[in-house]
């Protein structure tokens, strides 16, 4: 599985982690600092989003 980018809203810090699939097929990641999972938001990485807001 690829790595995903996450962001801990408690530590205000992004981190990269593998996703852990728990019993109920719930994909979570644990913050390496505070070891919480509920304060972690998943970030979408490696997505080529072409925003045409400029120009
Ligand atoms: Zn944290």
Coordinates of N, CA and C and ligand atoms in Angstrom, one line a residue:
X1 N 0.8 -1.2 0.0 CA 0.0 0.0 0.0 C 0.9 1.2 0.0
X2 N 0.4 2.2 -0.7 CA 1.2 3.5 -0.7 C 1.1 4.3 0.6
X3 N 2.0 5.2 0.7 CA 1.9 6.1 1.9 C 0.8 7.2 1.6
X4 N 0.3 7.6 2.7 CA -0.7 8.7 2.6 C -0.2 9.8 3.5
X5 N -0.7 11.0 3.1 CA -0.4 12.1 3.9 C -1.5 12.4 4.8
X6 N -1.2 12.7 6.1 CA -2.2 13.0 7.1 C -1.8 14.3 7.7
X7 N -2.8 14.8 8.4 CA -2.5 16.1 9.2 C -3.2 16.0 10.5
X8 N -2.4 16.1 11.6 CA -3.0 16.1 12.9 C -3.4 17.4 13.3
X9 N -4.7 17.5 13.6 CA -5.3 18.8 13.9 C -4.9 19.2 15.4
X10 N -4.5 18.3 16.1 CA -4.1 18.6 17.5 C -2.6 19.1 17.5
X11 N -1.8 18.5 16.8 CA -0.4 18.9 16.8 C -0.1 19.9 15.7
X12 N -1.1 20.1 14.9 CA -0.9 21.0 13.7 C 0.3 20.6 12.9
X13 N 0.4 19.3 12.7 CA 1.6 18.9 12.0 C 1.2 17.8 11.0
X14 N 1.7 17.9 9.8 CA 1.5 16.9 8.8 C 2.4 15.7 9.0
X15 N 2.0 14.6 8.6 CA 2.9 13.4 8.6 C 2.5 12.4 7.6
X16 N 3.4 11.5 7.3 CA 3.1 10.5 6.3 C 3.0 9.2 7.0
X17 N 2.1 8.4 6.6 CA 1.9 7.1 7.3 C 1.2 6.1 6.4
X18 N 1.5 4.9 6.7 CA 0.6 3.8 6.0 C -0.7 3.9 6.7
X19 N -1.7 3.4 5.9 CA -3.0 3.3 6.5 C -3.2 1.9 7.1
X20 N -3.8 2.0 8.3 CA -4.1 0.8 9.0 C -5.6 0.5 8.8
X21 N -5.8 -0.7 8.4 CA -7.2 -1.1 8.2 C -7.6 -1.9 9.5
X22 N -8.6 -1.3 10.2 CA -9.0 -1.9 11.4 C -10.2 -2.9 11.1
X23 N -10.7 -3.4 12.2 CA -11.6 -4.5 12.1 C -12.8 -4.1 11.2
X24 N -13.3 -2.9 11.4 CA -14.5 -2.6 10.7 C -14.2 -1.9 9.4
X25 N -13.1 -2.3 8.8 CA -12.7 -1.7 7.6 C -12.6 -0.2 7.6
X26 N -12.1 0.3 8.8 CA -12.0 1.7 9.0 C -10.5 2.1 8.8
X27 N -10.3 2.9 7.9 CA -8.9 3.3 7.6 C -8.5 4.5 8.5
X28 N -7.6 4.3 9.3 CA -7.2 5.3 10.2 C -5.7 5.4 10.2
X29 N -5.2 6.5 10.7 CA -3.7 6.7 10.8 C -3.5 7.3 12.2
X30 N -2.4 6.9 12.8 CA -2.1 7.4 14.1 C -1.0 8.5 14.0
X31 N -1.3 9.5 14.7 CA -0.3 10.6 14.8 C 0.9 10.1 15.5
X32 N 2.1 10.3 14.9 CA 3.3 9.8 15.6 C 3.7 10.6 16.9
X33 N 3.1 11.7 17.0 CA 3.4 12.5 18.2 C 2.4 12.3 19.3
X34 N 1.2 12.5 19.1 CA 0.2 12.3 20.2 C -0.5 11.0 20.2
X35 N -0.2 10.2 19.1 CA -0.8 8.9 19.0 C -2.3 8.8 19.1
X36 N -2.9 9.9 18.6 CA -4.3 9.9 18.4 C -4.7 9.6 17.0
X37 N -5.9 9.1 16.9 CA -6.4 8.8 15.5 C -7.5 9.7 15.2
X38 N -8.2 10.2 16.2 CA -9.4 11.0 15.9 C -9.1 12.5 15.5
X39 N -7.9 12.9 15.8 CA -7.5 14.2 15.4 C -6.8 14.3 14.1
X40 N -6.8 13.2 13.4 CA -6.0 13.0 12.2 C -6.9 13.2 11.0
X41 N -6.5 14.0 10.1 CA -7.3 14.2 8.9 C -6.4 13.6 7.7
X42 N -7.1 13.0 6.8 CA -6.4 12.5 5.7 C -6.2 13.6 4.6
X43 N -5.0 13.6 4.1 CA -4.7 14.5 3.1 C -4.5 13.7 1.8
X44 N -5.0 14.3 0.8 CA -4.9 13.7 -0.5 C -3.6 14.1 -1.1
X45 N -2.7 13.2 -1.4 CA -1.4 13.5 -1.9 C -1.3 12.9 -3.3
X46 N -0.3 13.4 -3.9 CA 0.0 13.0 -5.3 C -1.2 13.1 -6.2
X47 N -1.9 14.1 -6.1 CA -3.0 14.3 -7.0 C -2.7 15.6 -7.8
X48 N -2.7 15.5 -9.0 CA -2.4 16.6 -9.9 C -3.7 17.4 -10.2
X49 N -3.9 18.3 -9.3 CA -5.1 19.2 -9.5 C -4.7 20.4 -10.2
X50 N -5.3 20.6 -11.3 CA -5.0 21.7 -12.1 C -6.0 22.8 -11.8
X51 N -5.6 23.7 -11.0 CA -6.6 24.8 -10.7 C -6.4 26.0 -11.7
X52 N -7.4 26.3 -12.2 CA -7.4 27.4 -13.2 C -7.9 28.7 -12.6
X53 N -7.6 28.9 -11.3 CA -8.1 30.1 -10.7 C -7.2 31.3 -11.1
X54 N -5.9 31.1 -11.3 CA -5.1 32.2 -11.7 C -5.3 32.5 -13.2
X55 N -4.8 33.6 -13.6 CA -4.9 34.0 -15.0 C -6.3 34.0 -15.4
Ligands
LIG1 ZN1 -0.9 14.6 16.9

